[in-house]
């Protein structure tokens, strides 16, 4: 998380618990990616918690560099693919399948591009004003192309699905993005990942609602009872 190591570890523990609860609600293989979202956020928060510790101790320079890459890989490369694919698999309806596949394509494209930038150009993490600032020396062309594809791939899918209440997740992610870009522009990568992790609660709620009816056994018609 963007405020302290303790806060990051605390968030990681809570998100892990929510993630395990979400996994237990899974009733079919296509739901696993969606149910794993809280666990992915937990891994991200724990990684940043460790990063807080290593940034304060010069003797951990090599570890700090590796943790920076792990966090940025999760934030920039994993999510643009994970979100649209998980929603595509979760949605059993056919109404939005084509547009969902477009979002997956956009996510794959921007993930490949950001992955290339991450491992080719210099990146570093710094503690500044009680936040972690990620300095990315990516090409300037990334600003428009990368932003549009990244935002659409992550924000749009929940609004194009027949899954009930999934729009709630979309709204939470949208407002998380809005607050982060308006008030924490320089620390956007770190802060948005924190606010977006709140979606984990909606993931559990959505899975409970989807699978709730499957927990009850339908009554046997009276005429079939001998």
mmCIF file of C-alpha atoms in Angstrom:
data_model
loop_
_atom_site.group_PDB
_atom_site.id
_atom_site.type_symbol
_atom_site.label_atom_id
_atom_site.label_comp_id
_atom_site.label_asym_id
_atom_site.label_seq_id
_atom_site.Cartn_x
_atom_site.Cartn_y
_atom_site.Cartn_z
ATOM 1 C CA UNK A 1 0.000 0.000 0.000
ATOM 2 C CA UNK A 2 1.093 3.552 -0.540
ATOM 3 C CA UNK A 3 1.322 4.754 3.077
ATOM 4 C CA UNK A 4 3.559 2.402 5.109
ATOM 5 C CA UNK A 5 4.949 -1.119 5.333
ATOM 6 C CA UNK A 6 2.577 -1.976 8.182
ATOM 7 C CA UNK A 7 -0.437 -0.797 6.223
ATOM 8 C CA UNK A 8 0.664 -2.837 3.207
ATOM 9 C CA UNK A 9 1.128 -6.017 5.226
ATOM 10 C CA UNK A 10 -2.184 -5.453 7.014
ATOM 11 C CA UNK A 11 -3.983 -4.999 3.710
ATOM 12 C CA UNK A 12 -2.239 -8.082 2.355
ATOM 13 C CA UNK A 13 -3.500 -10.221 5.244
ATOM 14 C CA UNK A 14 -7.085 -8.970 4.895
ATOM 15 C CA UNK A 15 -7.035 -9.438 1.123
ATOM 16 C CA UNK A 16 -5.638 -12.951 1.529
ATOM 17 C CA UNK A 17 -8.553 -13.854 3.800
ATOM 18 C CA UNK A 18 -11.044 -12.417 1.308
ATOM 19 C CA UNK A 19 -9.257 -14.246 -1.490
ATOM 20 C CA UNK A 20 -9.476 -17.607 0.268
ATOM 21 C CA UNK A 21 -13.166 -17.005 0.946
ATOM 22 C CA UNK A 22 -13.669 -16.176 -2.739
ATOM 23 C CA UNK A 23 -11.868 -19.340 -3.862
ATOM 24 C CA UNK A 24 -14.118 -21.412 -1.611
ATOM 25 C CA UNK A 25 -17.137 -19.960 -3.414
ATOM 26 C CA UNK A 26 -15.944 -21.194 -6.805
ATOM 27 C CA UNK A 27 -18.308 -23.701 -8.423
ATOM 28 C CA UNK A 28 -16.670 -24.054 -11.844
ATOM 29 C CA UNK A 29 -13.242 -23.689 -13.450
ATOM 30 C CA UNK A 30 -14.116 -20.478 -15.387
ATOM 31 C CA UNK A 31 -14.682 -18.700 -12.048
ATOM 32 C CA UNK A 32 -11.158 -19.305 -10.720
ATOM 33 C CA UNK A 33 -9.445 -16.334 -12.394
ATOM 34 C CA UNK A 34 -12.134 -13.952 -11.175
ATOM 35 C CA UNK A 35 -12.091 -15.412 -7.658
ATOM 36 C CA UNK A 36 -8.301 -15.049 -7.539
ATOM 37 C CA UNK A 37 -8.391 -11.252 -7.937
ATOM 38 C CA UNK A 38 -8.210 -10.625 -4.143
ATOM 39 C CA UNK A 39 -5.223 -12.981 -3.841
ATOM 40 C CA UNK A 40 -3.445 -11.123 -6.644
ATOM 41 C CA UNK A 41 -4.028 -7.836 -4.835
ATOM 42 C CA UNK A 42 -2.779 -9.447 -1.619
ATOM 43 C CA UNK A 43 0.452 -10.480 -3.336
ATOM 44 C CA UNK A 44 0.819 -6.957 -4.671
ATOM 45 C CA UNK A 45 0.320 -5.325 -1.274
ATOM 46 C CA UNK A 46 2.727 -7.703 0.470
ATOM 47 C CA UNK A 47 5.305 -7.047 -2.245
ATOM 48 C CA UNK A 48 5.007 -3.311 -1.689
ATOM 49 C CA UNK A 49 5.254 -3.821 2.070
ATOM 50 C CA UNK A 50 8.583 -5.575 1.573
ATOM 51 C CA UNK A 51 9.590 -2.798 -0.804
ATOM 52 C CA UNK A 52 8.980 -0.215 1.932
ATOM 53 C CA UNK A 53 11.423 -2.079 4.184
ATOM 54 C CA UNK A 54 14.138 -2.506 1.556
ATOM 55 C CA UNK A 55 13.936 1.124 0.417
ATOM 56 C CA UNK A 56 14.872 2.259 3.926
ATOM 57 C CA UNK A 57 17.951 0.020 4.110
ATOM 58 C CA UNK A 58 20.730 0.514 1.499
ATOM 59 C CA UNK A 59 22.030 -3.010 2.146
ATOM 60 C CA UNK A 60 18.914 -4.412 0.423
ATOM 61 C CA UNK A 61 19.503 -2.685 -2.922
ATOM 62 C CA UNK A 62 19.417 -5.855 -5.030
ATOM 63 C CA UNK A 63 16.292 -7.169 -3.273
ATOM 64 C CA UNK A 64 14.641 -3.754 -3.578
ATOM 65 C CA UNK A 65 15.223 -3.761 -7.331
ATOM 66 C CA UNK A 66 13.659 -7.207 -7.719
ATOM 67 C CA UNK A 67 10.640 -6.221 -5.613
ATOM 68 C CA UNK A 68 10.159 -3.111 -7.753
ATOM 69 C CA UNK A 69 9.992 -5.273 -10.861
ATOM 70 C CA UNK A 70 7.588 -7.733 -9.229
ATOM 71 C CA UNK A 71 5.223 -4.954 -8.137
ATOM 72 C CA UNK A 72 5.274 -3.194 -11.508
ATOM 73 C CA UNK A 73 4.817 -6.488 -13.341
ATOM 74 C CA UNK A 74 1.670 -7.173 -11.337
ATOM 75 C CA UNK A 75 0.383 -3.610 -11.693
ATOM 76 C CA UNK A 76 1.165 -2.979 -15.356
ATOM 77 C CA UNK A 77 1.489 -6.337 -17.094
ATOM 78 C CA UNK A 78 -0.809 -8.699 -15.204
ATOM 79 C CA UNK A 79 -3.975 -6.670 -14.594
ATOM 80 C CA UNK A 80 -4.704 -5.546 -18.209
ATOM 81 C CA UNK A 81 -4.920 -9.227 -19.183
ATOM 82 C CA UNK A 82 -6.267 -10.747 -15.972
ATOM 83 C CA UNK A 83 -9.334 -8.513 -15.631
ATOM 84 C CA UNK A 84 -10.811 -8.859 -19.160
ATOM 85 C CA UNK A 85 -10.045 -12.588 -19.421
ATOM 86 C CA UNK A 86 -11.524 -13.352 -15.998
ATOM 87 C CA UNK A 87 -14.736 -11.515 -16.903
ATOM 88 C CA UNK A 88 -14.906 -13.169 -20.337
ATOM 89 C CA UNK A 89 -14.700 -16.599 -18.691
ATOM 90 C CA UNK A 90 -17.094 -15.680 -15.878
ATOM 91 C CA UNK A 91 -19.844 -14.462 -18.205
ATOM 92 C CA UNK A 92 -21.934 -17.352 -19.565
ATOM 93 C CA UNK A 93 -24.042 -15.062 -21.728
ATOM 94 C CA UNK A 94 -23.276 -14.369 -25.395
ATOM 95 C CA UNK A 95 -24.548 -10.787 -25.605
ATOM 96 C CA UNK A 96 -21.192 -9.078 -25.001
ATOM 97 C CA UNK A 97 -18.740 -11.800 -26.063
ATOM 98 C CA UNK A 98 -17.398 -9.906 -29.079
ATOM 99 C CA UNK A 99 -16.687 -6.686 -27.220
ATOM 100 C CA UNK A 100 -15.222 -8.701 -24.322
ATOM 101 C CA UNK A 101 -12.786 -10.319 -26.751
ATOM 102 C CA UNK A 102 -11.820 -6.858 -27.983
ATOM 103 C CA UNK A 103 -10.986 -5.883 -24.387
ATOM 104 C CA UNK A 104 -8.892 -9.050 -24.029
ATOM 105 C CA UNK A 105 -7.022 -8.172 -27.228
ATOM 106 C CA UNK A 106 -6.358 -4.641 -25.983
ATOM 107 C CA UNK A 107 -5.179 -6.029 -22.655
ATOM 108 C CA UNK A 108 -2.776 -8.464 -24.308
ATOM 109 C CA UNK A 109 -1.359 -5.738 -26.563
ATOM 110 C CA UNK A 110 -0.728 -3.249 -23.749
ATOM 111 C CA UNK A 111 0.619 -5.967 -21.437
ATOM 112 C CA UNK A 112 3.176 -7.004 -24.044
ATOM 113 C CA UNK A 113 4.132 -3.379 -24.638
ATOM 114 C CA UNK A 114 4.419 -2.482 -20.947
ATOM 115 C CA UNK A 115 6.282 -5.716 -20.267
ATOM 116 C CA UNK A 116 8.774 -4.761 -22.961
ATOM 117 C CA UNK A 117 9.169 -1.262 -21.488
ATOM 118 C CA UNK A 118 9.519 -2.637 -17.961
ATOM 119 C CA UNK A 119 12.464 -4.867 -18.791
ATOM 120 C CA UNK A 120 14.170 -2.671 -21.401
ATOM 121 C CA UNK A 121 14.015 0.800 -19.834
ATOM 122 C CA UNK A 122 15.176 1.820 -16.326
ATOM 123 C CA UNK A 123 12.665 1.847 -13.469
ATOM 124 C CA UNK A 124 13.135 2.727 -9.818
ATOM 125 C CA UNK A 125 11.145 3.170 -6.618
ATOM 126 C CA UNK A 126 11.562 6.001 -4.108
ATOM 127 C CA UNK A 127 9.893 6.930 -0.826
ATOM 128 C CA UNK A 128 8.524 10.457 -1.083
ATOM 129 C CA UNK A 129 5.952 12.234 1.115
ATOM 130 C CA UNK A 130 4.787 8.995 2.790
ATOM 131 C CA UNK A 131 4.202 7.349 -0.585
ATOM 132 C CA UNK A 132 6.215 5.173 -2.933
ATOM 133 C CA UNK A 133 6.998 6.941 -6.186
ATOM 134 C CA UNK A 134 7.714 4.693 -9.158
ATOM 135 C CA UNK A 135 9.961 6.447 -11.666
ATOM 136 C CA UNK A 136 9.422 4.925 -15.107
ATOM 137 C CA UNK A 137 11.764 5.912 -17.928
ATOM 138 C CA UNK A 138 9.441 4.660 -20.650
ATOM 139 C CA UNK A 139 9.211 6.253 -24.131
ATOM 140 C CA UNK A 140 6.928 9.282 -24.367
ATOM 141 C CA UNK A 141 4.793 7.453 -26.944
ATOM 142 C CA UNK A 142 3.498 5.324 -24.067
ATOM 143 C CA UNK A 143 1.585 8.240 -22.569
ATOM 144 C CA UNK A 144 -1.372 8.188 -24.974
ATOM 145 C CA UNK A 145 -1.263 4.705 -26.485
ATOM 146 C CA UNK A 146 -0.516 2.969 -23.208
ATOM 147 C CA UNK A 147 -2.964 4.960 -21.119
ATOM 148 C CA UNK A 148 -5.938 4.411 -23.449
ATOM 149 C CA UNK A 149 -5.396 0.673 -23.865
ATOM 150 C CA UNK A 150 -4.607 0.140 -20.169
ATOM 151 C CA UNK A 151 -7.616 2.094 -18.924
ATOM 152 C CA UNK A 152 -10.084 0.530 -21.372
ATOM 153 C CA UNK A 153 -8.828 -3.020 -20.761
ATOM 154 C CA UNK A 154 -9.312 -2.660 -16.997
ATOM 155 C CA UNK A 155 -12.232 -0.252 -16.563
ATOM 156 C CA UNK A 156 -14.570 -1.223 -19.407
ATOM 157 C CA UNK A 157 -15.095 -5.032 -19.086
ATOM 158 C CA UNK A 158 -17.290 -4.957 -15.923
ATOM 159 C CA UNK A 159 -19.788 -2.701 -17.714
ATOM 160 C CA UNK A 160 -20.140 -5.097 -20.660
ATOM 161 C CA UNK A 161 -21.248 -8.285 -18.976
ATOM 162 C CA UNK A 162 -24.476 -10.119 -18.259
ATOM 163 C CA UNK A 163 -23.193 -11.108 -14.804
ATOM 164 C CA UNK A 164 -25.446 -9.540 -12.205
ATOM 165 C CA UNK A 165 -23.897 -6.805 -10.030
ATOM 166 C CA UNK A 166 -20.596 -6.890 -11.927
ATOM 167 C CA UNK A 167 -21.106 -3.226 -12.728
ATOM 168 C CA UNK A 168 -20.466 -2.564 -9.021
ATOM 169 C CA UNK A 169 -16.892 -3.735 -9.466
ATOM 170 C CA UNK A 170 -16.589 -1.464 -12.493
ATOM 171 C CA UNK A 171 -17.790 1.564 -10.531
ATOM 172 C CA UNK A 172 -15.377 0.918 -7.663
ATOM 173 C CA UNK A 173 -12.427 0.585 -10.042
ATOM 174 C CA UNK A 174 -13.515 3.702 -11.962
ATOM 175 C CA UNK A 175 -13.773 5.885 -8.850
ATOM 176 C CA UNK A 176 -10.492 4.445 -7.562
ATOM 177 C CA UNK A 177 -8.861 5.532 -10.800
ATOM 178 C CA UNK A 178 -10.497 8.960 -10.644
ATOM 179 C CA UNK A 179 -9.433 9.675 -7.054
ATOM 180 C CA UNK A 180 -5.898 8.461 -7.724
ATOM 181 C CA UNK A 181 -5.371 10.528 -10.866
ATOM 182 C CA UNK A 182 -6.901 13.687 -9.355
ATOM 183 C CA UNK A 183 -5.264 13.678 -5.921
ATOM 184 C CA UNK A 184 -2.237 11.385 -6.215
ATOM 185 C CA UNK A 185 -1.034 11.884 -9.767
ATOM 186 C CA UNK A 186 2.674 11.427 -8.999
ATOM 187 C CA UNK A 187 2.037 8.282 -6.959
ATOM 188 C CA UNK A 188 -0.687 6.940 -9.239
ATOM 189 C CA UNK A 189 0.684 3.405 -9.702
ATOM 190 C CA UNK A 190 0.941 2.760 -5.971
ATOM 191 C CA UNK A 191 -2.176 4.597 -4.799
ATOM 192 C CA UNK A 192 -4.512 3.237 -7.465
ATOM 193 C CA UNK A 193 -3.471 -0.319 -6.692
ATOM 194 C CA UNK A 194 -4.422 0.324 -3.062
ATOM 195 C CA UNK A 195 -7.822 1.820 -3.836
ATOM 196 C CA UNK A 196 -8.542 -0.765 -6.515
ATOM 197 C CA UNK A 197 -7.906 -3.542 -3.991
ATOM 198 C CA UNK A 198 -11.208 -2.529 -2.387
ATOM 199 C CA UNK A 199 -12.815 -4.347 -5.335
ATOM 200 C CA UNK A 200 -11.916 -7.583 -3.571
ATOM 201 C CA UNK A 201 -15.000 -7.243 -1.386
ATOM 202 C CA UNK A 202 -17.227 -6.918 -4.457
ATOM 203 C CA UNK A 203 -15.571 -9.999 -5.999
ATOM 204 C CA UNK A 204 -16.627 -12.099 -3.009
ATOM 205 C CA UNK A 205 -20.123 -10.583 -3.049
ATOM 206 C CA UNK A 206 -20.568 -11.267 -6.784
ATOM 207 C CA UNK A 207 -19.427 -14.880 -6.468
ATOM 208 C CA UNK A 208 -21.786 -15.469 -3.551
ATOM 209 C CA UNK A 209 -24.661 -14.093 -5.587
ATOM 210 C CA UNK A 210 -23.788 -16.078 -8.720
ATOM 211 C CA UNK A 211 -23.452 -19.385 -6.889
ATOM 212 C CA UNK A 212 -26.007 -18.814 -4.155
ATOM 213 C CA UNK A 213 -28.817 -20.550 -5.965
ATOM 214 C CA UNK A 214 -26.608 -23.570 -6.592
ATOM 215 C CA UNK A 215 -26.402 -24.371 -2.939
ATOM 216 C CA UNK A 216 -30.027 -25.424 -2.743
ATOM 217 C CA UNK A 217 -31.375 -28.725 -4.072
ATOM 218 C CA UNK A 218 -34.634 -28.404 -6.037
ATOM 219 C CA UNK A 219 -37.575 -30.343 -4.562
ATOM 220 C CA UNK A 220 -38.624 -33.613 -6.193
ATOM 221 C CA UNK A 221 -42.044 -33.382 -7.921
ATOM 222 C CA UNK A 222 -44.718 -35.185 -5.909
ATOM 223 C CA UNK A 223 -45.805 -37.330 -8.870
ATOM 224 C CA UNK A 224 -42.316 -38.880 -9.070
ATOM 225 C CA UNK A 225 -42.444 -40.089 -5.487
ATOM 226 C CA UNK A 226 -43.646 -43.683 -5.293
#
